[in-house]
Short mmCIF file of C-alpha atoms and ligand atoms in Angstrom, two decimals:
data_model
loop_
_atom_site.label_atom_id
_atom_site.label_comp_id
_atom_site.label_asym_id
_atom_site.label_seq_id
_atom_site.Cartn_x
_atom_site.Cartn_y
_atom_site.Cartn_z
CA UNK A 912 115.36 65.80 136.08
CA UNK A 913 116.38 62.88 138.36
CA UNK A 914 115.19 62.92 142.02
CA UNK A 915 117.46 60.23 143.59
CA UNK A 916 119.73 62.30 146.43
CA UNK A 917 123.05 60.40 147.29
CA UNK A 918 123.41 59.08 150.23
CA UNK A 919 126.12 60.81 152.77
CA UNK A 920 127.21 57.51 154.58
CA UNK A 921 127.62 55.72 151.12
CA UNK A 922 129.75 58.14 149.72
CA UNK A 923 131.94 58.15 152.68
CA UNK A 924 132.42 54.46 152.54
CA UNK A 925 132.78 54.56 149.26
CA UNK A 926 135.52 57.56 149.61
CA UNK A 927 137.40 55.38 152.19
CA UNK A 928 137.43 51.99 150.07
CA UNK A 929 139.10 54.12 146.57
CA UNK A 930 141.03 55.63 148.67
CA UNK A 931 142.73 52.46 150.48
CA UNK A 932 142.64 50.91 146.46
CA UNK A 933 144.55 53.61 145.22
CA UNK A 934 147.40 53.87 148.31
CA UNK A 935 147.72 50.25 147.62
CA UNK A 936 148.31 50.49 144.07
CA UNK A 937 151.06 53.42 144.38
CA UNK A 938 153.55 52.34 146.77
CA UNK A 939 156.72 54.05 144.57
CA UNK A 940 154.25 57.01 144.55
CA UNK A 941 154.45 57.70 148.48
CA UNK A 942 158.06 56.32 148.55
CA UNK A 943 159.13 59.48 146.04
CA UNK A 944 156.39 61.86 148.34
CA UNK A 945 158.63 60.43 151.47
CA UNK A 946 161.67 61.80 149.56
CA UNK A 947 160.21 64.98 147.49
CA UNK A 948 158.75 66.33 151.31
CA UNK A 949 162.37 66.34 152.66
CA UNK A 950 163.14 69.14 150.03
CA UNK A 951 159.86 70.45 148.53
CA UNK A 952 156.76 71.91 150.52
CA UNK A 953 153.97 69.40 149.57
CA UNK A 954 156.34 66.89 147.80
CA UNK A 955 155.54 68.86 144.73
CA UNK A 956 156.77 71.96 142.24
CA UNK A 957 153.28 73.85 142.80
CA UNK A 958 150.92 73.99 145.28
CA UNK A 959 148.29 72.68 142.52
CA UNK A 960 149.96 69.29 141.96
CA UNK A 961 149.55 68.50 145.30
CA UNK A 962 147.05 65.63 147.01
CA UNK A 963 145.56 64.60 150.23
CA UNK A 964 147.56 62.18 151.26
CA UNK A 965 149.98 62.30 149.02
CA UNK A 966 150.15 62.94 144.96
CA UNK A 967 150.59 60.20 142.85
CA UNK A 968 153.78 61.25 140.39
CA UNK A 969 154.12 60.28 136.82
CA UNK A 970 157.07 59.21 134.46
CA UNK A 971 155.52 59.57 130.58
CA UNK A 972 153.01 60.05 128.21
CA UNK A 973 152.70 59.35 124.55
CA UNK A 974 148.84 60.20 123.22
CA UNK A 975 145.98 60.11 125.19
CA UNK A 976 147.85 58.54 128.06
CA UNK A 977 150.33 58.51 130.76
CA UNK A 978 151.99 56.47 133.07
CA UNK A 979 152.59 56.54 136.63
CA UNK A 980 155.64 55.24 138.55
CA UNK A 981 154.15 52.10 139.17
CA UNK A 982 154.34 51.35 135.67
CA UNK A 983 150.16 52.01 135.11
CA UNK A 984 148.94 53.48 131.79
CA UNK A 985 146.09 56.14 132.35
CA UNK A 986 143.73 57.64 130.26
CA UNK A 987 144.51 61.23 130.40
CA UNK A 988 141.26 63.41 130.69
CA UNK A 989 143.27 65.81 133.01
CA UNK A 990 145.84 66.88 130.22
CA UNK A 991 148.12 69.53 132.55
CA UNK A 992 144.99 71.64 133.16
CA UNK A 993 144.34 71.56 129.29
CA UNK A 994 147.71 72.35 127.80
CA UNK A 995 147.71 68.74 125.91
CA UNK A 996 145.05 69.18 123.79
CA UNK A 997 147.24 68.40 121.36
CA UNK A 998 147.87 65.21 123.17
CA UNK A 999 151.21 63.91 124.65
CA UNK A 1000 154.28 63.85 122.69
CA UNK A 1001 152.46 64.78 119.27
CA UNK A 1002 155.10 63.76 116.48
CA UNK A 1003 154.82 67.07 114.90
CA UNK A 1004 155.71 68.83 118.18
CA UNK A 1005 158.44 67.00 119.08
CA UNK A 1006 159.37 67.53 115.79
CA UNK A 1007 159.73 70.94 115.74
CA UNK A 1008 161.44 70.82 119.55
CA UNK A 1009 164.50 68.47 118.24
CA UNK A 1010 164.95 71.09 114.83
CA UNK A 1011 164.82 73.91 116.93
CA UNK A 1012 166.84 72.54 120.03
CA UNK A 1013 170.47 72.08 118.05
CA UNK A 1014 169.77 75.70 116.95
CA UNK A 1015 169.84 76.90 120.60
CA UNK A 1016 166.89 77.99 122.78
CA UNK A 1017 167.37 80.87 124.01
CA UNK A 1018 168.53 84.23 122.71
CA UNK A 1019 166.77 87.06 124.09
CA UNK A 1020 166.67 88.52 120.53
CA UNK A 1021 163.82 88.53 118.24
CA UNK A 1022 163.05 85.19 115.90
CA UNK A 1023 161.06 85.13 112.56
CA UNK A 1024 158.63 82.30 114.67
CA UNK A 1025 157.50 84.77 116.91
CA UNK A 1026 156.56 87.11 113.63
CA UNK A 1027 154.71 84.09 112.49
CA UNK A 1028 152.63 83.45 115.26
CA UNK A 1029 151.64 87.00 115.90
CA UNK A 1030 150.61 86.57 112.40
CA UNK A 1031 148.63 83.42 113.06
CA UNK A 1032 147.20 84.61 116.14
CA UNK A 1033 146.36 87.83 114.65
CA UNK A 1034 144.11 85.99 111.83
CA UNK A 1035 142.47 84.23 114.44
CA UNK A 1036 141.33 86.33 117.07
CA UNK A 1037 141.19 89.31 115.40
CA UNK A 1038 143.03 91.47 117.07
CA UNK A 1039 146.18 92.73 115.21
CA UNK A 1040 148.61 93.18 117.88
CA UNK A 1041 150.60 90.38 119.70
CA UNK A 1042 153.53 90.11 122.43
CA UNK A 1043 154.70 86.49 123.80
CA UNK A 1044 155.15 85.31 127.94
CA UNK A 1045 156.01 82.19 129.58
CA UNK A 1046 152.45 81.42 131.38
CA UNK A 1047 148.87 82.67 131.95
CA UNK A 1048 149.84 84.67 134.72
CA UNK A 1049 152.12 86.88 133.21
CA UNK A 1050 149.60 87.40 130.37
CA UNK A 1051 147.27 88.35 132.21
CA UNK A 1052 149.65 90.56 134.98
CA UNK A 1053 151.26 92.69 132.23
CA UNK A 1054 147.58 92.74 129.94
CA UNK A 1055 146.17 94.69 133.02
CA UNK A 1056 148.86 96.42 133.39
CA UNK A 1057 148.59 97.63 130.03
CA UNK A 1058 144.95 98.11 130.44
CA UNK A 1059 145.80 100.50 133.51
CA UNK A 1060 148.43 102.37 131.48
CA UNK A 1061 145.83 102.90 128.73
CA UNK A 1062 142.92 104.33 131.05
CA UNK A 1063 144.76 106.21 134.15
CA UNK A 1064 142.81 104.16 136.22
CA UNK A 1065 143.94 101.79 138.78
CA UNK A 1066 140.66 99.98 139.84
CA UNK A 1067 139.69 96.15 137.57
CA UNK A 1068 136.53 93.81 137.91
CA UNK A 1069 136.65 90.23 137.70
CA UNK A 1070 134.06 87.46 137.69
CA UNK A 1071 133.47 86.27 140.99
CA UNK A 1072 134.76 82.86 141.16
CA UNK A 1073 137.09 82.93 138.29
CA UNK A 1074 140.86 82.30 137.98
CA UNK A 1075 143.13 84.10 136.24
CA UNK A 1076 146.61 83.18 137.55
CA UNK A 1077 148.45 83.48 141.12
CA UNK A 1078 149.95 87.47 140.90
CA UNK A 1079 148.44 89.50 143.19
CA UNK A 1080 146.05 91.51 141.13
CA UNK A 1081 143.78 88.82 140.40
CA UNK A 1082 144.24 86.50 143.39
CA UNK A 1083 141.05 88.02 144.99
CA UNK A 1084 137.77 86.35 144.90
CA UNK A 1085 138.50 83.40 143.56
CA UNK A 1086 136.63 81.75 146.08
CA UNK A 1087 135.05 82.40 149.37
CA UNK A 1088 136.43 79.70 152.15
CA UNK A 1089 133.60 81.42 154.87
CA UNK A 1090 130.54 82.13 152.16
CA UNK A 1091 128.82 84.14 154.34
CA UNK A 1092 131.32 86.74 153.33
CA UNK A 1093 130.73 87.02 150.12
CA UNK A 1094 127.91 89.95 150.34
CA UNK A 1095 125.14 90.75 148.11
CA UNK A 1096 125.24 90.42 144.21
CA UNK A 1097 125.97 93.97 143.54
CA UNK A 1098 128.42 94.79 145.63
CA UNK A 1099 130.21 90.97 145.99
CA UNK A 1100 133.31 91.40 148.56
CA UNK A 1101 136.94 91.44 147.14
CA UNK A 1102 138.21 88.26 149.15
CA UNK A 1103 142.20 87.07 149.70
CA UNK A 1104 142.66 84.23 147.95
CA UNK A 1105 145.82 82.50 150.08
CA UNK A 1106 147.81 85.19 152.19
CA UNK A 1107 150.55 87.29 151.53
CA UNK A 1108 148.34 89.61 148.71
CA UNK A 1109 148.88 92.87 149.98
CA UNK A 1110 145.78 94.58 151.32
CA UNK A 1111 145.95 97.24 148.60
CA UNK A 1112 145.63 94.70 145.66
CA UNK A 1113 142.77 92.84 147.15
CA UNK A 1114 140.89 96.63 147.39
CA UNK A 1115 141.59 97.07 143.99
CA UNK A 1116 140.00 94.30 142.75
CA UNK A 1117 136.25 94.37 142.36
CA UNK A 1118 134.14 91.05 141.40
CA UNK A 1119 130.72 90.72 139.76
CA UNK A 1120 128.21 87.66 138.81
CA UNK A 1121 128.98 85.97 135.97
CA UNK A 1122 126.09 85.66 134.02
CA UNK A 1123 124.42 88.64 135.11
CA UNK A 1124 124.54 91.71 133.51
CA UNK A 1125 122.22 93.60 135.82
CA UNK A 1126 124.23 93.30 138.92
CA UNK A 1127 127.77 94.16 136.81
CA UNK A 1128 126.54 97.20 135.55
CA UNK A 1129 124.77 98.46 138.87
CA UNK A 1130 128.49 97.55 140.09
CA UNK A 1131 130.17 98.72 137.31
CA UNK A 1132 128.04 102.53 137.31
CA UNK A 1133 128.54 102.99 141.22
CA UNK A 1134 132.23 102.28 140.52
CA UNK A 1135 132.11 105.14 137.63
CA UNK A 1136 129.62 107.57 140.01
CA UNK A 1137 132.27 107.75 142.82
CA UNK A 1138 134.91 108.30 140.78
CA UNK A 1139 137.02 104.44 140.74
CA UNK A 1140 135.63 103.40 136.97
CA UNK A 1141 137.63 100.12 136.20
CA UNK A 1142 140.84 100.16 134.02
CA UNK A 1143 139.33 96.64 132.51
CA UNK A 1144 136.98 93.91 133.36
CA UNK A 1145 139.19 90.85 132.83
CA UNK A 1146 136.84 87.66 132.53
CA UNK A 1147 136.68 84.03 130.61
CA UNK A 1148 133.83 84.01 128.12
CA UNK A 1149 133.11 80.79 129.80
CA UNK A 1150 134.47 79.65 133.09
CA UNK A 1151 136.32 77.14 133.02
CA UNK A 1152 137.19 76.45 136.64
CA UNK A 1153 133.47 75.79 137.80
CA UNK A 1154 133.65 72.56 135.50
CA UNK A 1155 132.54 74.90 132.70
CA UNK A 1156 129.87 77.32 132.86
CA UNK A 1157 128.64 78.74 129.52
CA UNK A 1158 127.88 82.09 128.95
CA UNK A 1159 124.03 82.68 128.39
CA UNK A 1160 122.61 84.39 125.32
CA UNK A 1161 123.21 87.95 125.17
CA UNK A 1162 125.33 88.17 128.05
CA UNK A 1163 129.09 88.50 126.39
CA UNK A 1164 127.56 91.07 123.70
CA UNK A 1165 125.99 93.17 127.01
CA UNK A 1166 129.26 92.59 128.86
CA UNK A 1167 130.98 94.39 125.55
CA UNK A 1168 128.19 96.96 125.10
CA UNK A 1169 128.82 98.09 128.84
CA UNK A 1170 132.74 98.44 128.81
CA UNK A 1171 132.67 100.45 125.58
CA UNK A 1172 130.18 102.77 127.18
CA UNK A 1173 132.63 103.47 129.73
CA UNK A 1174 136.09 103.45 128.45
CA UNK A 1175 136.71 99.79 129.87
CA UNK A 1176 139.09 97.78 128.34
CA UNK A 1177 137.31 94.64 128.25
CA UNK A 1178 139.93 91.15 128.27
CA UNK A 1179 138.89 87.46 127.29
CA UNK A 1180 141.17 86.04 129.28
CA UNK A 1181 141.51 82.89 126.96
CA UNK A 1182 144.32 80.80 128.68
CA UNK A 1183 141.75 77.87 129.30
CA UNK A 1184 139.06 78.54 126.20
CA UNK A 1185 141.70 79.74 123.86
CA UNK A 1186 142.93 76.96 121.32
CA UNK A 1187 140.62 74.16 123.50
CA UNK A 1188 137.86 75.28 122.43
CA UNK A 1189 138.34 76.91 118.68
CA UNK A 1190 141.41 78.00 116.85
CA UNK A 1191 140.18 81.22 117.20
CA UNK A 1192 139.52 80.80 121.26
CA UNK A 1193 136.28 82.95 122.27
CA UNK A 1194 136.29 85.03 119.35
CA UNK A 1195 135.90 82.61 116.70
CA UNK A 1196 133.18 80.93 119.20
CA UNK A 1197 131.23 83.71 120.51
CA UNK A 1198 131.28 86.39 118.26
CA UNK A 1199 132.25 89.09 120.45
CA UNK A 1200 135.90 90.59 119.59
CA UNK A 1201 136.70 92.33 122.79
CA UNK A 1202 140.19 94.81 123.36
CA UNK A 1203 142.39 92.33 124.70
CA UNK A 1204 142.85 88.40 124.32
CA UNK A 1205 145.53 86.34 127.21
CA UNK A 1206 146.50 83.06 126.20
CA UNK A 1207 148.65 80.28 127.49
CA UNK A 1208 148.18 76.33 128.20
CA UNK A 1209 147.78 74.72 124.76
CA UNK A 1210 149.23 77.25 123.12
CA UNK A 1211 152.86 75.77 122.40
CA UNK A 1212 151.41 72.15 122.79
CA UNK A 1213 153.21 71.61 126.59
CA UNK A 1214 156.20 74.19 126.30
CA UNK A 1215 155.75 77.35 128.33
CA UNK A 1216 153.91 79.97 126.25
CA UNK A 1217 151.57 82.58 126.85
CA UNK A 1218 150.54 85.57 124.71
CA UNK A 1219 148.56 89.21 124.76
CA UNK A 1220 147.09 90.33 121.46
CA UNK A 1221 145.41 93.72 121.66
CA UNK A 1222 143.86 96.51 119.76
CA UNK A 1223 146.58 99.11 117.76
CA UNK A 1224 144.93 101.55 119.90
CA UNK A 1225 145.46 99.64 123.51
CA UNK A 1226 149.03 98.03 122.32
CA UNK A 1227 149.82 101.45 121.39
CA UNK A 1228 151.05 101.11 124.93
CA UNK A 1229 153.46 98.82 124.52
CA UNK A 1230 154.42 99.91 121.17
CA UNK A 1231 155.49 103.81 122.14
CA UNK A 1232 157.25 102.61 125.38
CA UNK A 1233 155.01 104.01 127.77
CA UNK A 1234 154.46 100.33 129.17
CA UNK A 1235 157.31 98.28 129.82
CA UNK A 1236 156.25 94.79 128.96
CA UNK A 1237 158.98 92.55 129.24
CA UNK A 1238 160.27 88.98 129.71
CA UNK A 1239 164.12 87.52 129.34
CA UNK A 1240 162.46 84.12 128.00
CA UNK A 1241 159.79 85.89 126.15
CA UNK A 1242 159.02 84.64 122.65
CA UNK A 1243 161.62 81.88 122.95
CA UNK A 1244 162.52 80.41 120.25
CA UNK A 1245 161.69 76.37 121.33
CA UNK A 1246 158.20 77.72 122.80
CA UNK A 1247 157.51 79.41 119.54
CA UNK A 1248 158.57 76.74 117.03
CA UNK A 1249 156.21 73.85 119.22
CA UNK A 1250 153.41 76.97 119.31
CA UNK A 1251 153.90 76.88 115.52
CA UNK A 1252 153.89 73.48 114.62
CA UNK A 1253 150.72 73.01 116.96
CA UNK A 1254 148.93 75.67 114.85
CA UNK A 1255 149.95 75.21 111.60
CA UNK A 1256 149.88 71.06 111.35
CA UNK A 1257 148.38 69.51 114.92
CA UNK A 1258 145.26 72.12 115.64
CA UNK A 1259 144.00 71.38 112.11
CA UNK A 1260 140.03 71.63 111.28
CA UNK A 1261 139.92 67.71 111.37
CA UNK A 1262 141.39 68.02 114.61
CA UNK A 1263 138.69 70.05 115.95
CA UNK A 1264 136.15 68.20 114.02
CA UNK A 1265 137.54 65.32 116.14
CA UNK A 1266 137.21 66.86 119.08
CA UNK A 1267 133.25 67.89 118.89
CA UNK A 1268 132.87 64.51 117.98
CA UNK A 1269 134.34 63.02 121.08
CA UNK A 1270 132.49 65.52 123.14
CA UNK A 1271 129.17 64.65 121.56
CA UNK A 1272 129.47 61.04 123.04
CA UNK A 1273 131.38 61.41 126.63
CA UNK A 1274 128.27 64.04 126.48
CA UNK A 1275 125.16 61.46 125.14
CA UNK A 1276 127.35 58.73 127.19
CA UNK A 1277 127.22 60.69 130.76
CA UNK A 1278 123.72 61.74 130.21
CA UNK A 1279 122.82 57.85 129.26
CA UNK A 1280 124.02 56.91 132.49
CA UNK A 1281 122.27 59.94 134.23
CA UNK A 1282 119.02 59.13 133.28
CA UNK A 1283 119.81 55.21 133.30
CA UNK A 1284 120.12 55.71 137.22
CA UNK A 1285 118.03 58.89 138.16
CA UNK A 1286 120.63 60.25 139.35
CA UNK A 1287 121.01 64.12 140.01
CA UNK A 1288 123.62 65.40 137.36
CA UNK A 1289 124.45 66.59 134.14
CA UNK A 1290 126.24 67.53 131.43
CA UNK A 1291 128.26 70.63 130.00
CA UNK A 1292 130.29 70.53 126.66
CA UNK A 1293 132.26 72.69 124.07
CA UNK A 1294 134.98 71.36 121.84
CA UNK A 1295 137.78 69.62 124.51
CA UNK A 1296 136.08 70.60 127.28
CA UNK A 1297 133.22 69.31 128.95
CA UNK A 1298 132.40 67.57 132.42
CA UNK A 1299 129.40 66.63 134.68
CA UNK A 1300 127.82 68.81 137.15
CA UNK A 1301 126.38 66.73 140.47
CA UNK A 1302 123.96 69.19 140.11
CA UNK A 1303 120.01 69.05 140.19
CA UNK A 1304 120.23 72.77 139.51
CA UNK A 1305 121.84 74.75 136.40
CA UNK A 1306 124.77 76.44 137.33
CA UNK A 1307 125.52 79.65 135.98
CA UNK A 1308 127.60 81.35 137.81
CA UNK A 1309 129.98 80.96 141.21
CA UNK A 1310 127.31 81.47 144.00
CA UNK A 1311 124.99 78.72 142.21
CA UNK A 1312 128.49 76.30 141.76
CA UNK A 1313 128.87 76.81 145.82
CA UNK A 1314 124.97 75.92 146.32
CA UNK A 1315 124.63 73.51 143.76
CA UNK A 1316 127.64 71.18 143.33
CA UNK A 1317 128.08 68.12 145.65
CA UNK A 1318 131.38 68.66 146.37
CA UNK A 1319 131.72 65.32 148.21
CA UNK A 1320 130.93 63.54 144.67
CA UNK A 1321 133.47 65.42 142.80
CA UNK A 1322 136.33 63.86 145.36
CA UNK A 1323 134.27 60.56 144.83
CA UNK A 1324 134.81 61.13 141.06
CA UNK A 1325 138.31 61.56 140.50
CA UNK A 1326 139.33 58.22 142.91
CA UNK A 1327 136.63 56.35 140.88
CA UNK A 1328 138.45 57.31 137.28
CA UNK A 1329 141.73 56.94 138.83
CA UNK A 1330 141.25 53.54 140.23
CA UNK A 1331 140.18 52.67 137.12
CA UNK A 1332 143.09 54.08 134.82
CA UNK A 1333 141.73 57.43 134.47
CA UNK A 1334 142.68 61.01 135.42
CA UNK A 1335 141.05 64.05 135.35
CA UNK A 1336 141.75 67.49 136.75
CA UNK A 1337 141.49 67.65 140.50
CA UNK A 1338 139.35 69.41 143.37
CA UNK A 1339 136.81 71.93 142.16
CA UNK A 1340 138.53 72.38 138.39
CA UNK A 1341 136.78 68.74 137.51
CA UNK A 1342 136.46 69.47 134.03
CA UNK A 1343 137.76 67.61 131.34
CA UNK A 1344 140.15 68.23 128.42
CA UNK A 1345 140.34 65.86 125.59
CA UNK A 1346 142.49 65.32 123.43
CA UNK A 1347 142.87 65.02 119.73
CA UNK A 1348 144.94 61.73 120.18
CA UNK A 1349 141.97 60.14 122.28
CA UNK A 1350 139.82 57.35 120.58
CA UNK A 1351 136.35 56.42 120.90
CA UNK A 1352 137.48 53.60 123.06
CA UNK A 1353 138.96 55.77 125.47
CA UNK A 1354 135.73 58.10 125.89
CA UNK A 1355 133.72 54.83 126.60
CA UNK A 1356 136.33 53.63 129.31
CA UNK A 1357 135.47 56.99 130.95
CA UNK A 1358 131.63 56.68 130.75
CA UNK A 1359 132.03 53.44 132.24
CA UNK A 1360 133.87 54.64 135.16
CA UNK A 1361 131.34 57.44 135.45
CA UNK A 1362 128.71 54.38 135.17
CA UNK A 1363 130.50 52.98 138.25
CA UNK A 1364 130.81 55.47 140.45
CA UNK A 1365 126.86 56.12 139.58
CA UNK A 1366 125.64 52.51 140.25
CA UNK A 1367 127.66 52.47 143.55
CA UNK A 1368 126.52 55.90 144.78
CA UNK A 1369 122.95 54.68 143.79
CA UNK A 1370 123.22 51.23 145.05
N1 LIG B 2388 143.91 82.32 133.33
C1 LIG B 2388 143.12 81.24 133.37
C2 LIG B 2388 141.73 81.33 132.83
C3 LIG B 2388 143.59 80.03 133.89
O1 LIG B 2388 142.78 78.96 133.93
C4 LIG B 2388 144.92 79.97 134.37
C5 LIG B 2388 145.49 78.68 134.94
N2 LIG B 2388 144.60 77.76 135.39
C6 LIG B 2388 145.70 81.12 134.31
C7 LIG B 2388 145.17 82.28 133.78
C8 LIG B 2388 147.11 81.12 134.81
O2 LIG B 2388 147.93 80.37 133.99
P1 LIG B 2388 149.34 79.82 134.53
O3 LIG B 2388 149.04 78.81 135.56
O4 LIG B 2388 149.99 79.28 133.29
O5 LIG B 2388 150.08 80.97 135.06
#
């Protein structure tokens, strides 16, 4: 393992020369921010588009890239927070969008698409039951819901650390701003993430270690023993919003063993590792089938989409009315025929045999350049996602993320790759998505950024 620590002045000189190259390559950029901030808090639609000092907005993308409002073509590692895996603009999506368009879009009566993909989705994940959403969030709002309505019990655990979408029942530990707070490994506090999450949520949220079964199940029985055992313990079978933190051997099988020894409905939330990373998301990966699967992102190739599948026994549920779950867009009929087409001709086996191949060398490429410098990181991959932890340690989990991960380089490392016709997600969600529309050439354009930003931080 490398032993060379960056230095904290460089990086700050470093962070103040990108930074003055990118502000004076977008000059439309921070004349539309001037405009958007007279009618939109942050100059943007969501809080997560947003950018210190302002965002840089885009016009197009075809591929593996898109272009800003300056006119310059990027290499798109960033790919909406891994909806595109699928890549921009793929001709069999739009495709399907411009058949089903002059159709009409919206009904709020059932299609036969819908049927298919529950079928599709059913085959892959193995778990027979499906109803469609719009996003993430609602998957995973009305899948807990579901899970509460299944096990009379109010009470869920998370992962500390982990995201599962901005409704109030999961917006609690997601991080800890003051770390001090966040209290021993068995009994980790249940932290507001942003205000206005009513107190009564937040206690109703629990959060354990990832990647430590001892500590959830000392939780997990205490929460049982005094009578407030967990509806469900809703978790990714990897994070992916640490970069991406893998699951260690054993510990998704010991995660299932303990739910199903007390009644929990245990949910993959798969929104992020869910089509990225296999067809078949974390089942087809990992082995472990758990009750309940939440999908969204990639799943309808950049429409909004999201999905449940369950168990017949948990989506009984749904299915006798005792759970009302609901949407007036739900299962639309332009989301489902661009979900279909992306499953059925784009997400193909040579697609994902694509993928692993690209990963394999932005992997051997990043780790080249690691060793070529001794510098302190390295690498984590599966399928389209992947990215470099500035990170002498192994992280595993949230608290070793906090401890571990130069924070300072990650800012460093996006105005590096943009500056030099690259994006990638920002702030602490650095990982990347590829695509199946990116080329060889475009991996080695971003291990030579990633060999700049090395040499310079070395230098
Ligand atoms: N679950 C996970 C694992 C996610 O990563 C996200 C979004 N980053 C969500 C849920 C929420 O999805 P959305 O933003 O579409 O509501």
């Amino acid at each position: 393992m490398a032993e060379c620590v960056p230095n904290r002045k460089r990086i700050a000189e470093l962070m103040e020369k990108e930074e003055k190259r990118l502000e004076a390559a977008t000059p439309k950029s921070f004349e539309l921010y001037q405009r958007a901030i007279k009618h939109m808090p942050m100059g943007v639609a969501s809080t997560y588009q947003a950018r210190d000092p302002y965002p840089i907005y885009f016009t197009h993308g075809k591929g593996p890239h898109i272009w800003t409002v300056e006119g310059q073509e990027i290499v798109d590692f960033h790919n909406g927070f891994g909806c595109m895996v699928q890549g921009h603009a793929h001709p069999a999506i739009v495709e399907a969008i411009q058949k089903r368009a002059p159709l009409g879009t919206q009904f709020a009566l059932p299609t036969e698409d819908s049927i298919i993909m529950a079928e599709h989705l059913a085959g892959a994940f193995k778990l027979p039951q499906w109803r469609f959403v719009n996003s993430g969030s609602e998957a995973t709002m009305d899948a807990i819901r579901v899970a509460r309505a299944f096990t009379g019990r109010e009470p869920i655990v998370k992962m500390f650390g982990s995201y599962h979408g901005h409704h109030d029942y999961v917006m609690v530990s997601i991080g800890a701003l003051d770390y001090g707070k966040i209290g021993p490994r068995d009994d980790y506090a249940s932290l507001s993430y942003g205000a206005g999450i009513p107190q009564s949520s937040i206690d109703l949220t629990a959060a354990v270690p990832f990647n430590d079964l001892e500590n959830m199940t000392k939780r997990i029985e205490r929460m049982v023993a005094e009578g407030n055992a967990p509806a469900c313990v809703i978790m990714e079978a990897a994070m992916m919003n640490l970069g991406v933190v893998l699951p260690e051997p054993g510990f998704l099988e010991g995660v299932r063993e303990l739910t199903k020894k007390h009644g929990i409905v245990l949910i993959f939330d798969d929104v992020k590792v869910g089509i990225c990373t296999a067809r078949g998301g974390s089942v087809e990966r990992w082995g472990v089938v758990p009750d309940m699967i939440t999908l969204g992102k990639a799943l309808a190739g950049g429409t909004p989409a999201g999905a449940i599948g369950g168990s017949e026994e948990v989506m009984e549920k749904v299915n006798d009315g005792t759970v009302f779950q609901v949407g007036t867009y739900a299962g639309n009929p332009l989301g489902m025929a661009a979900a279909r087409a992306s499953f059925e001709k784009v997400m193909t086996d040579e697609a994902y045999a694509h993928l692993n191949h690209l990963n394999d060398r932005i992997i051997a490429g990043c780790d080249a350049v690691c060793e070529k410098y001794d510098f302190p990181g390295y690498t984590v991959g599966i399928s389209s996602k992947g990215c470099v932890n500035f990170a002498l340690d192994k992280i595993t989990d949230y608290e070793s993320f906090i401890k571990t991960q130069d924070h300072e380089l990650v800012a460093l490392a996006w105005l590096y790759n943009i500056n030099r016709g690259i994006i990638i997600a920002p702030g602490r969600e650095e990982e990347w998505t590829l695509s199946i529309t990116h080329t060889d050439e475009d991996i080695d354009r971003y291990i030579s950024a990633f060999e700049d930003l090395v040499r310079d931080v070395t230098a």
